[in-house]
Short mmCIF file of C-alpha atoms in Angstrom, two decimals:
data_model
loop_
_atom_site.label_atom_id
_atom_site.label_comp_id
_atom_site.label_asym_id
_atom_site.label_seq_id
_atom_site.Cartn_x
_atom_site.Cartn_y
_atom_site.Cartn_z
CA UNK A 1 -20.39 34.61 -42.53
CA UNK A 2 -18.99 31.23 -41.58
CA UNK A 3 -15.71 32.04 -39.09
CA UNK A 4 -12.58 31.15 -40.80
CA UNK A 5 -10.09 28.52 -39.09
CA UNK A 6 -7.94 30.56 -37.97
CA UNK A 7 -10.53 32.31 -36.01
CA UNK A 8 -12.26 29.41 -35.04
CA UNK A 9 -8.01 28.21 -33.29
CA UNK A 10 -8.29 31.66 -31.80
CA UNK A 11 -11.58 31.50 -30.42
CA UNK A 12 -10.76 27.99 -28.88
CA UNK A 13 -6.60 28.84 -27.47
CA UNK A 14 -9.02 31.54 -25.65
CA UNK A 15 -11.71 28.81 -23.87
CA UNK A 16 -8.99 26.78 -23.13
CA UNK A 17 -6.51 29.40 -21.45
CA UNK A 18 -7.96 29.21 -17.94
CA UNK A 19 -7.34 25.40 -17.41
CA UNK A 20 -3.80 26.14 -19.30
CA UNK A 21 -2.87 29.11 -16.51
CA UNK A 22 -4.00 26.80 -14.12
CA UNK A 23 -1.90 23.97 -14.75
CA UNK A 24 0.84 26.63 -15.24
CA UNK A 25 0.39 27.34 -11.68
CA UNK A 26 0.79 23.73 -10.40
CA UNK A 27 4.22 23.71 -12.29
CA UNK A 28 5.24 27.02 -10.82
CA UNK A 29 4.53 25.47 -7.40
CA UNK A 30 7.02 22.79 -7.67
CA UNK A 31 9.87 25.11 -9.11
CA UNK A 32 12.90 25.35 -6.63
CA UNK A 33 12.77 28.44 -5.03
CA UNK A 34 15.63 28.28 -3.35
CA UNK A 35 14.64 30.15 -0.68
CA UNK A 36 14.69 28.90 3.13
CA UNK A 37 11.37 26.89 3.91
CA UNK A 38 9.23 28.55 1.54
CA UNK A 39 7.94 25.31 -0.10
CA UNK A 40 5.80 23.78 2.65
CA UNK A 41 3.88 27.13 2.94
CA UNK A 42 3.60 27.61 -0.75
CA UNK A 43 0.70 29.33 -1.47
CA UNK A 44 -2.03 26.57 -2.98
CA UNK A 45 -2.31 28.67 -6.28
CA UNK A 46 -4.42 26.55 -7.79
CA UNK A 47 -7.09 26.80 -5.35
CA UNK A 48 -7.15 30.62 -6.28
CA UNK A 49 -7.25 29.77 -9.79
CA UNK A 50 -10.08 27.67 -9.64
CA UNK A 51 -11.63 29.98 -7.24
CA UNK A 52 -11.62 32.76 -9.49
CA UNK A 53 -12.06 31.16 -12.89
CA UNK A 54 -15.25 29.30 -11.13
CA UNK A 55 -16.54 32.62 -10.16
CA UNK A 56 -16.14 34.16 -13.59
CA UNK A 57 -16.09 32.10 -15.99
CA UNK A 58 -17.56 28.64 -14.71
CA UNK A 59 -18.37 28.03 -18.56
CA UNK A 60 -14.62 27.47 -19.13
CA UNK A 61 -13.54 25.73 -16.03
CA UNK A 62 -15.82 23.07 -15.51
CA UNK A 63 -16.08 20.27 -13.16
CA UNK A 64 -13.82 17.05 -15.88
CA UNK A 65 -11.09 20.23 -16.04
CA UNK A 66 -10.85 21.24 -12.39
CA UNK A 67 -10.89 17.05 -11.95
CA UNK A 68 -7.43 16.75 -14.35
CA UNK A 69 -6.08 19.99 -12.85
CA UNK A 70 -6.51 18.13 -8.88
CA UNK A 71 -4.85 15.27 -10.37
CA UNK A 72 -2.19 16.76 -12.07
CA UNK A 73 -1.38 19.07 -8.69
CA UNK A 74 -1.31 16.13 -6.55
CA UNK A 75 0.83 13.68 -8.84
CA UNK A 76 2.96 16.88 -9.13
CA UNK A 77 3.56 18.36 -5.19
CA UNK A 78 2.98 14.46 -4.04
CA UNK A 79 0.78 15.20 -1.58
CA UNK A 80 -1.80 11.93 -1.38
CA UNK A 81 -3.81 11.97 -4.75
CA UNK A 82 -7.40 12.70 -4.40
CA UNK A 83 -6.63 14.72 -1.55
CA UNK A 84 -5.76 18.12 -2.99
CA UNK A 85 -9.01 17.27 -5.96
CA UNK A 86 -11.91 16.85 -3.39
CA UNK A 87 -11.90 20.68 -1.66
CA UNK A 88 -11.51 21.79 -5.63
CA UNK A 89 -14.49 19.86 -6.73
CA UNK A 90 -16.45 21.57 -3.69
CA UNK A 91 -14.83 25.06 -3.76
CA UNK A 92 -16.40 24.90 -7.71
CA UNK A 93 -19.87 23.36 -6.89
CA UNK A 94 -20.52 25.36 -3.61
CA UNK A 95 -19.71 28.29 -6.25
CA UNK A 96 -22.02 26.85 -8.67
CA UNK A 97 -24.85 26.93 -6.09
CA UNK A 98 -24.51 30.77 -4.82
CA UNK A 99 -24.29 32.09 -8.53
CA UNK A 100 -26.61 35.38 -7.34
CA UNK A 101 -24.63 36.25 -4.87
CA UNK A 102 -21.06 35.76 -6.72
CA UNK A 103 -22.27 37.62 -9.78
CA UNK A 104 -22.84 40.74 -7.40
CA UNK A 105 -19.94 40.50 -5.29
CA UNK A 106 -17.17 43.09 -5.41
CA UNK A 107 -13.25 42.38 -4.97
CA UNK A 108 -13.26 43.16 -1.29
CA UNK A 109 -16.19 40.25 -0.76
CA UNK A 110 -15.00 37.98 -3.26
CA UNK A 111 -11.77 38.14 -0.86
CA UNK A 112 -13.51 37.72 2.05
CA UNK A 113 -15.44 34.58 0.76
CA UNK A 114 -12.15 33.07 -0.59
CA UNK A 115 -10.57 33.49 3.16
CA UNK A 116 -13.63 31.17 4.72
CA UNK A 117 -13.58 28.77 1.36
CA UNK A 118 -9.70 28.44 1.20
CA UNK A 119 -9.87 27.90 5.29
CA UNK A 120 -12.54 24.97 4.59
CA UNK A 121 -10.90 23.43 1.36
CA UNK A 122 -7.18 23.09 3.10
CA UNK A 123 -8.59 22.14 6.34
CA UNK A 124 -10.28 19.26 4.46
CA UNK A 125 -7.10 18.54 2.34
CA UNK A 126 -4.96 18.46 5.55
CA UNK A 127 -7.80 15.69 7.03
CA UNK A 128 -7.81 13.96 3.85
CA UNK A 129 -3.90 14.01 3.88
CA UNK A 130 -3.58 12.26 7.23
CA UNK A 131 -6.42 9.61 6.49
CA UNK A 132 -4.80 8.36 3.08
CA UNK A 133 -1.13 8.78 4.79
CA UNK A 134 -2.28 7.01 8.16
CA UNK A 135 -0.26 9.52 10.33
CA UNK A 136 -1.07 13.31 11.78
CA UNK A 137 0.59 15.66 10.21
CA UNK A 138 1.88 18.39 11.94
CA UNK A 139 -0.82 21.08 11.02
CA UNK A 140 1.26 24.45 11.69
CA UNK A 141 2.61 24.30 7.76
CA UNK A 142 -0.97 23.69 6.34
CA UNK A 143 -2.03 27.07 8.53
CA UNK A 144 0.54 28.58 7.42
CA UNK A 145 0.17 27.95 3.79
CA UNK A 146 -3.25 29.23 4.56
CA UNK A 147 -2.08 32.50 5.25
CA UNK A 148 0.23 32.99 2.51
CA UNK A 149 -2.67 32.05 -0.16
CA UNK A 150 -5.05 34.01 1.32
CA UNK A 151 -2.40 36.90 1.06
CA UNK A 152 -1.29 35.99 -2.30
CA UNK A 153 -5.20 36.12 -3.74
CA UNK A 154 -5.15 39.61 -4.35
CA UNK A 155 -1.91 39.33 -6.81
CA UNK A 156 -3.25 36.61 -8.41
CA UNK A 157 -6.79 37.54 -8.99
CA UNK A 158 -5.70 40.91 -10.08
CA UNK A 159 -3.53 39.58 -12.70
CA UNK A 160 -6.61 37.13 -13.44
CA UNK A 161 -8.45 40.02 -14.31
CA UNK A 162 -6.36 41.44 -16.46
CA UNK A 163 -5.83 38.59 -18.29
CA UNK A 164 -9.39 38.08 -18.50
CA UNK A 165 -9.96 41.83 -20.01
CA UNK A 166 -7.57 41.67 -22.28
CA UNK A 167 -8.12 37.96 -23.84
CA UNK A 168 -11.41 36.64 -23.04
CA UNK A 169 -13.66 40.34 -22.83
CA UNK A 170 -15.01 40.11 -26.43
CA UNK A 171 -16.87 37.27 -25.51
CA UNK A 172 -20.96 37.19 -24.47
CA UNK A 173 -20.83 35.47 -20.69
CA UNK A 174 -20.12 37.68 -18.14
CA UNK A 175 -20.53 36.96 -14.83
CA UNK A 176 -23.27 34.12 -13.82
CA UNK A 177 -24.68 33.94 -17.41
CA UNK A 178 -24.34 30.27 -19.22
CA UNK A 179 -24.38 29.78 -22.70
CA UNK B 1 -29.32 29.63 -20.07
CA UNK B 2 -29.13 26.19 -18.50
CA UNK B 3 -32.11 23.87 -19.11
CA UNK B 4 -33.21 21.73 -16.06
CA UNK B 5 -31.46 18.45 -18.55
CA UNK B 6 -28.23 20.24 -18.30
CA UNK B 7 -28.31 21.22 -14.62
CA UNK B 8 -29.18 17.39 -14.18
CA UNK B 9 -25.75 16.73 -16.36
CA UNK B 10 -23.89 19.53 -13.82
CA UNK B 11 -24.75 17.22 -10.95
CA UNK B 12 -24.16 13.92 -12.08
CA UNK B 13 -20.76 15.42 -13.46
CA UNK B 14 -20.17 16.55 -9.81
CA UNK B 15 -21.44 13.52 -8.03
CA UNK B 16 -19.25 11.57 -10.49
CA UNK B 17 -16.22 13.33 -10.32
CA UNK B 18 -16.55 13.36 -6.16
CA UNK B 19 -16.57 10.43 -6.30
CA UNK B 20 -13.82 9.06 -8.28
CA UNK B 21 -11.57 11.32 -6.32
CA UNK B 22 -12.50 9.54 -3.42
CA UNK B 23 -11.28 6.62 -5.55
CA UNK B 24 -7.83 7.57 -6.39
CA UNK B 25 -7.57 8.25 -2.48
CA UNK B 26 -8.53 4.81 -2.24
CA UNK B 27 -6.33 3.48 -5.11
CA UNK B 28 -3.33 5.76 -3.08
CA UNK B 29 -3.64 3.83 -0.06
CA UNK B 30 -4.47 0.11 -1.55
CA UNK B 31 -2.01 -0.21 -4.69
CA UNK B 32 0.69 2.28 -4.37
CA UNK B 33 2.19 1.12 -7.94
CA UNK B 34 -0.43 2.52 -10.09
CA UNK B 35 -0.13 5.77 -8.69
CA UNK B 36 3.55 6.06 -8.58
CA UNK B 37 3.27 5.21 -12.44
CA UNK B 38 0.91 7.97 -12.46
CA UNK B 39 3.34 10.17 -10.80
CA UNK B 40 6.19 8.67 -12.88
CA UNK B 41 5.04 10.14 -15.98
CA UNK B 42 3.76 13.11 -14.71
CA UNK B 43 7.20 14.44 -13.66
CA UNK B 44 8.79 12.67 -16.96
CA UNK B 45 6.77 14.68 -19.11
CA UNK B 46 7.25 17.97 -17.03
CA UNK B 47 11.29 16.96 -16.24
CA UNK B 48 12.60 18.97 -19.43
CA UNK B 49 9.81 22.27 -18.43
CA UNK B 50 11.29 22.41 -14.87
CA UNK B 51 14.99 21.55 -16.33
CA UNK B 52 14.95 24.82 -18.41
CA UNK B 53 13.46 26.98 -15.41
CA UNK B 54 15.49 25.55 -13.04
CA UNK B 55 18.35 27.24 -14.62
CA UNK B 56 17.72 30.49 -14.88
CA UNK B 57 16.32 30.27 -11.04
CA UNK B 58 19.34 29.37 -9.83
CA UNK B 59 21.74 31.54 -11.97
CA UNK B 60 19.91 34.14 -10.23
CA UNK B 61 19.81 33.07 -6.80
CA UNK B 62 23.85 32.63 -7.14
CA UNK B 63 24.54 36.60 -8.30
CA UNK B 64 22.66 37.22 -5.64
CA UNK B 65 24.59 34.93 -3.34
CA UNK B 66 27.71 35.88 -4.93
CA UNK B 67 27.21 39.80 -4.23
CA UNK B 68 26.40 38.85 -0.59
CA UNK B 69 29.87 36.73 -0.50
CA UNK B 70 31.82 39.63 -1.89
CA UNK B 71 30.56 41.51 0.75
CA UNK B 72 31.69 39.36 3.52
CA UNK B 73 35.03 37.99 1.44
CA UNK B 74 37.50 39.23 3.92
CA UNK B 75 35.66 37.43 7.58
CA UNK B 76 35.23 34.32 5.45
CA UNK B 77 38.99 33.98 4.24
CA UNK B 78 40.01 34.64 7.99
CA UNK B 79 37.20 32.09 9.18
CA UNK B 80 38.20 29.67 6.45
CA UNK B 81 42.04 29.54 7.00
CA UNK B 82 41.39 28.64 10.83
CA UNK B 83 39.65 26.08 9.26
CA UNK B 84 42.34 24.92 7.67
CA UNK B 85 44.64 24.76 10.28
CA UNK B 86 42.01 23.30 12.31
CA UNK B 87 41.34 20.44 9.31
CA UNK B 88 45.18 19.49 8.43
CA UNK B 89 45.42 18.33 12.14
CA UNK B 90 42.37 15.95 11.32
CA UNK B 91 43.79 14.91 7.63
CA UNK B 92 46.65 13.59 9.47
CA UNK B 93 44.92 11.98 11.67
CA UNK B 94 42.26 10.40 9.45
CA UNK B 95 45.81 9.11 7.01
CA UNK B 96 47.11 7.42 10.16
CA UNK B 97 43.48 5.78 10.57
CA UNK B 98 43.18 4.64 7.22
CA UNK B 99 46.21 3.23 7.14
CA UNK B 100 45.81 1.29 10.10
CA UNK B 101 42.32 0.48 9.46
CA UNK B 102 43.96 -1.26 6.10
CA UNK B 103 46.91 -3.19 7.15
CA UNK B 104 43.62 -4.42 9.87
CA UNK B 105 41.97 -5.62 7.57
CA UNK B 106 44.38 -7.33 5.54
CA UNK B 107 45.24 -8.75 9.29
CA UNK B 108 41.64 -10.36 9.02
CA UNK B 109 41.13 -10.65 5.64
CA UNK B 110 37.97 -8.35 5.75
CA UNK B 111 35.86 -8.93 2.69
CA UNK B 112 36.01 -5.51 0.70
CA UNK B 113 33.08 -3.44 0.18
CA UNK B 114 31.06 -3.58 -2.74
CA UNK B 115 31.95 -1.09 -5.84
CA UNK B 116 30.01 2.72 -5.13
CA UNK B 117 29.03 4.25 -8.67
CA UNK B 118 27.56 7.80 -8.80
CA UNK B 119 25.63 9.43 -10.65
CA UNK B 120 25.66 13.72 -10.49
CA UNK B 121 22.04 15.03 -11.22
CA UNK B 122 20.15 18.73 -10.68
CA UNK B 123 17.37 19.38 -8.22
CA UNK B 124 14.85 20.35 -10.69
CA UNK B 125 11.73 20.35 -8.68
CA UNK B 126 10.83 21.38 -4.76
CA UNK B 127 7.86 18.89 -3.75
CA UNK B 128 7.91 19.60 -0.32
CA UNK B 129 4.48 20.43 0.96
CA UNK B 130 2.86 20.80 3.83
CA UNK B 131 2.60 16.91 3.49
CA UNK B 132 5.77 15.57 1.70
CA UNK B 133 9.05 16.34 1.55
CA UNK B 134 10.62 15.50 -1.54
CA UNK B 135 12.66 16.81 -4.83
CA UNK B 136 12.79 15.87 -7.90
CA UNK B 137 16.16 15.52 -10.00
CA UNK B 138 17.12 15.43 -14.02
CA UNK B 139 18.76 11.61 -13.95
CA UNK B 140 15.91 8.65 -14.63
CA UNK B 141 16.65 5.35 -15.62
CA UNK B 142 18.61 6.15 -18.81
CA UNK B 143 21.22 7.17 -16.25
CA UNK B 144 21.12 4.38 -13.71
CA UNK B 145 19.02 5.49 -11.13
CA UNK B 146 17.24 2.93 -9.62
CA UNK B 147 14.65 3.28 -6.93
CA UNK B 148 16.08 2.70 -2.98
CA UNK B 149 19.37 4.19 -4.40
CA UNK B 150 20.67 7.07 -1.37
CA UNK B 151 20.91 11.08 -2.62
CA UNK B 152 23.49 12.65 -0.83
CA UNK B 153 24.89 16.30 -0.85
CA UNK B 154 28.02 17.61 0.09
CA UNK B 155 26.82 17.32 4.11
CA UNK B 156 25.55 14.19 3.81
CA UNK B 157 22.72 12.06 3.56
CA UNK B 158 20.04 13.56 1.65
CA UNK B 159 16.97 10.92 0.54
CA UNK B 160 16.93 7.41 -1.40
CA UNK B 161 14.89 7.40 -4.43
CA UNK B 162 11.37 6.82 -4.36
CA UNK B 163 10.15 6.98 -7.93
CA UNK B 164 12.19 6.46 -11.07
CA UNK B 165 11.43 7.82 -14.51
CA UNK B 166 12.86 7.41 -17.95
CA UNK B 167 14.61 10.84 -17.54
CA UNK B 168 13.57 11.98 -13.93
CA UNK B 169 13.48 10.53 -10.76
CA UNK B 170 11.58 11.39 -7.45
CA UNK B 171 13.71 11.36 -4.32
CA UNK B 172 11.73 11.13 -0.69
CA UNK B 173 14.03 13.37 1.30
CA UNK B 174 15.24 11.68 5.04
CA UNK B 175 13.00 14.23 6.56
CA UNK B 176 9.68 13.35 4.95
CA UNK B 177 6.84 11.78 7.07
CA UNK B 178 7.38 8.32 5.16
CA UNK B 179 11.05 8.01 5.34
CA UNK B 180 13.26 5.05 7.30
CA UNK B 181 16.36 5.15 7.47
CA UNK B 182 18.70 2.22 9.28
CA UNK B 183 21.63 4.15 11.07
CA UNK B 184 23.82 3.44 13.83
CA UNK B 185 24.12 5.94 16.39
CA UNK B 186 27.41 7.52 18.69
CA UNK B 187 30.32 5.72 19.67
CA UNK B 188 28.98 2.49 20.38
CA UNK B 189 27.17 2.19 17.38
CA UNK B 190 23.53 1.39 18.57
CA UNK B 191 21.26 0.63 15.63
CA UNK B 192 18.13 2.69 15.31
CA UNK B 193 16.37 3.62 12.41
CA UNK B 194 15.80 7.12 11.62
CA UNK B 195 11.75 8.14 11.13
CA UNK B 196 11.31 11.48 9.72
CA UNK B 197 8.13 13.53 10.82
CA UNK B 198 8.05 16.12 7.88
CA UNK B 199 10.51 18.75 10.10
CA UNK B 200 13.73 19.59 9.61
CA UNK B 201 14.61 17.21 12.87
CA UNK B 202 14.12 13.25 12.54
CA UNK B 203 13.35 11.22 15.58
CA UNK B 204 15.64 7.65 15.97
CA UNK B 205 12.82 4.30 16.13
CA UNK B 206 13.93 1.10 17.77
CA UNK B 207 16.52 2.26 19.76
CA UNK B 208 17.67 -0.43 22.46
CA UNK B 209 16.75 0.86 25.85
CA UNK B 210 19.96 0.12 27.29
CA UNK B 211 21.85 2.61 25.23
CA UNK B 212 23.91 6.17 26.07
CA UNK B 213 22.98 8.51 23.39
CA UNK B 214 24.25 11.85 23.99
CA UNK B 215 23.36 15.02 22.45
CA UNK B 216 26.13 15.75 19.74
CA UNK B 217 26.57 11.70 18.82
CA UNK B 218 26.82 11.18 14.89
CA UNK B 219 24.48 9.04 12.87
CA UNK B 220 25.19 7.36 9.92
CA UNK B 221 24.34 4.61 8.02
CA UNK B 222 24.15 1.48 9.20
CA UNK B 223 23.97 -0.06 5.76
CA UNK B 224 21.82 -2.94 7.14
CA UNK B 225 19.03 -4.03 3.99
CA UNK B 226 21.63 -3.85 1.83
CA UNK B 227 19.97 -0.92 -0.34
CA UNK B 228 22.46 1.88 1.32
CA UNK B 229 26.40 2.04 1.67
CA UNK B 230 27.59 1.88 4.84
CA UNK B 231 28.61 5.53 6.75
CA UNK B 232 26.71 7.63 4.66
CA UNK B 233 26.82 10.62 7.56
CA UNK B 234 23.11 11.37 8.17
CA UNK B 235 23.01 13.87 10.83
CA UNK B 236 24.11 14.91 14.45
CA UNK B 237 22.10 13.97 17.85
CA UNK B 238 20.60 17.36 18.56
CA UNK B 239 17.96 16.50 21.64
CA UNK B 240 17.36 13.98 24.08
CA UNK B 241 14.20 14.45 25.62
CA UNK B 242 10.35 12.82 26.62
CA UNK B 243 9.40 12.96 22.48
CA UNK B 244 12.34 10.80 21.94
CA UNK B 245 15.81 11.01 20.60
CA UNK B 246 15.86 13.68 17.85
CA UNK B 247 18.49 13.73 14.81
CA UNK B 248 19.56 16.93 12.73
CA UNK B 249 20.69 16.73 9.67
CA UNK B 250 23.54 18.85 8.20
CA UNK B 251 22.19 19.31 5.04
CA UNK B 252 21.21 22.57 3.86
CA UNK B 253 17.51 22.19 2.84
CA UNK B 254 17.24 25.55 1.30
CA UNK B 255 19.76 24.92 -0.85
CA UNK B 256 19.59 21.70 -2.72
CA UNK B 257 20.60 21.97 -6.59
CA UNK B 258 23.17 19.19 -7.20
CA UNK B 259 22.75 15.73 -6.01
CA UNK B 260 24.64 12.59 -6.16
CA UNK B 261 22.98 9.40 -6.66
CA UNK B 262 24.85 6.57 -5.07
CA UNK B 263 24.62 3.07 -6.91
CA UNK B 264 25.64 0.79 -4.12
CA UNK B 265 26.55 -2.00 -6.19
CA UNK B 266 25.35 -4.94 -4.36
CA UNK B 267 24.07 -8.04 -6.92
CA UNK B 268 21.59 -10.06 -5.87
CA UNK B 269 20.64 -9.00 -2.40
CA UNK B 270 17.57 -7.24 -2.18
CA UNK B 271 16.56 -6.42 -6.30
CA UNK B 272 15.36 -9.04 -8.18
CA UNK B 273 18.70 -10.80 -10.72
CA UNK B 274 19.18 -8.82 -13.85
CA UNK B 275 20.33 -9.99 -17.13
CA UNK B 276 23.55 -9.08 -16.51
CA UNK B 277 23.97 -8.28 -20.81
CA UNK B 278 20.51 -5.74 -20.12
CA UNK B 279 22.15 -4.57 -17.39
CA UNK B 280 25.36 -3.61 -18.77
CA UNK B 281 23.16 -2.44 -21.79
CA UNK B 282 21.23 0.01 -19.79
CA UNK B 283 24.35 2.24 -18.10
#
């Protein structure tokens, strides 16, 4: 039975609703929060998007996609461009290469991992930062927004998940299997 | 599963992609225009997303603010008539000032200031970083914003703008890393110019090594480059020590929402001559 075109929109507002949360996330970063001195040590949600999307479903997050989201998060929070894409393109390949161990991992690990990745992706955007803008950059923000992303994962990846039961389940891949 | 072809794809993809990031960073530091284009149409497109969230965001932030107020209502009428009493005292004086300062320059035949035209517009997006410090407001180019135009709040000096858009603009606050500001500091008026370091303190650049800056001296600006009016109050001296002199501003970063955009009317100085028809066409 051929899939009618309605199913067929369905099938594709699905594949494409990663990449569309994630470049949600980038917007919600730049919303005025209004709150005292919360925006420097904004959580990098995008990093924990691609982190998690990468880990589970690397088929619909792949490496052109994660390259727009970078550019769109840099043009966006103005931080240098190609600064904030680099440590994305690794955090997705270095996934890419430890497939085995990802598809095994549990929350608690998958955590764990994300602390020592997020640590080495905004340590690298902080260096890349300061080479492009010529100047160092007081580092205490960048450690701090460390901190607050590594304790906003959990939220996030939780509501990830439920997103991901609830709209993307019915499909094959699971975790580490390609089409 | 992947065949050894597409895994080959995978890391050419990779290699590729790496690469042209390291591009852009490249573009970035060689030909800024590009990427402020880039960044131009970025926030123009996501201007009218941020426009509608701002609202709500801030409609909620002021019932809470306004509950808190209530709350306090009776210390802050007490607080603010002192105020009052104390401020009359400095109206006069300020009326007696003015007046003299006029009938001066009449004495000297001062030539008068150029026209000041503002423009009100909302703080629709917080771009302040751990690299940047900048916001972005909902008045481009179809509202006369123009880019080296100064932002200022209710306290003072806020930013100039850095990036204009049809309906958007981008404005580099005084505190970010990249900002320079000519002011004139204390008394004497020593020029300096004002270097922010992404913290809520600036530190003052060029200051003559004769001077006597004191803690507490105002800055403002100087007005020298022509781009912003003169006396635009920036900030207060707030330390003297072996980093250099440091500046606070009185703005109140947390709380950004309205800005005004002031269009320093000066023809001819620094920007290019404009038709004057397009230019009367454009407001």
């Amino acid at each position: 039975m051929k899939p009618s075109a309605w199913h067929r929109l369905d099938e594709a507002a699905r594949a494409v609703s990663p990449f569309a949360v994630t470049v949600l996330l980038a917007l919600f970063s730049v919303i005025p929060q209004r709150a005292p001195d919360i925006a420097p040590v904004m959580p990098a949600l995008v990093l924990i998007a691609v982190y998690f999307w990468s880990v589970f479903r690397p088929d619909l997050m792949p490496f052109w996609a994660i390259f727009l989201v970078g550019v769109v998060q840099d043009l966006l929070t103005g931080i240098p461009l190609g600064a904030g894409i680099v440590p994305l393109l690794l955090v997705h390949g270095y996934i890419g290469t430890q497939r085995r161990f990802f598809a095994s991992a549990t929350m608690p690990m998958l955590w764990i991992v994300f602390a020592l990745v997020a640590a080495v992706a905004l340590a690298l955007t902080w260096v890349l930062s300061c080479l492009v803008l010529g100047a160092l950059v007081d580092p205490t923000n960048a450690a701090l927004q460390y901190l607050t992303t590594i304790a906003a994962y959990p939220c996030v990846a939780w509501l990830f998940a439920q997103a991901q039961m609830a709209f993307l389940s019915e499909q094959a891949p699971r975790v580490g299997g390609g089409r | 599963m992947a065949t050894p072809l597409k895994a080959w794809a995978q890391r050419f993809a990779f290699v590729l992609l790496i690469g042209a990031a390291f591009g852009l960073m490249m573009l970035t530091k060689a030909d800024t225009l590009v990427v402020e284009r880039a960044r131009v149409a970025v926030n123009d497109a996501v201007a009218p997303i941020l426009d509608a969230v701002a609202e709500p965001v801030s409609t909620v932030n002021h019932v809470i603010q306004g509950a808190r107020g209530v709350a306090r209502l009776q210390q802050t009428n007490t607080n603010l008539r002192a105020e009052i009493e104390r401020l009359s005292h400095w109206q006069q004086v300020a009326r007696e000032v003015e007046a003299e300062n006029a009938s001066l320059r009449a004495l000297l035949n001062f030539t008068p200031e150029p026209g000041k035209r503002f423009v009100a517009a909302r703080v629709i997006g917080d771009q302040g970083s751990a690299f940047t410090r900048a916001v972005l407001v909902n008045a481009g180019s179809a509202d006369g914003v123009a880019k080296g135009q100064a932002a200022v709040s209710g306290d003072g000096l806020v930013g100039r703008v850095a990036e204009v858009g049809h309906r958007s603009a981008r404005i580099l606050l005084i505190t970010d890393i990249n900002s320079r500001i000519p002011v004139v500091v204390g008394p004497r008026r020593d020029r300096a110019v004002l270097a922010g370091d992404n913290s809520l303190e600036g530190s003052l650049l060029y200051l003559a090594s004769d001077t006597t800056v004191r803690v507490g001296d105002q800055v403002t600006t100087s007005g020298q480059g022509g781009v912003l009016p003169v006396g635009l109050s920036v900030g207060v001296v707030s330390a003297i020590d072996e980093k250099g002199v440091r500046v606070r501003s009185m703005v109140d970063w947390a709380h950004l929402e309205f800005l005004r955009i002031v269009d320093y009317e000066m023809p001819g100085l620094l920007a290019p001559l404009r038709d004057p028809g397009a230019a009367a066409d454009s407001r």
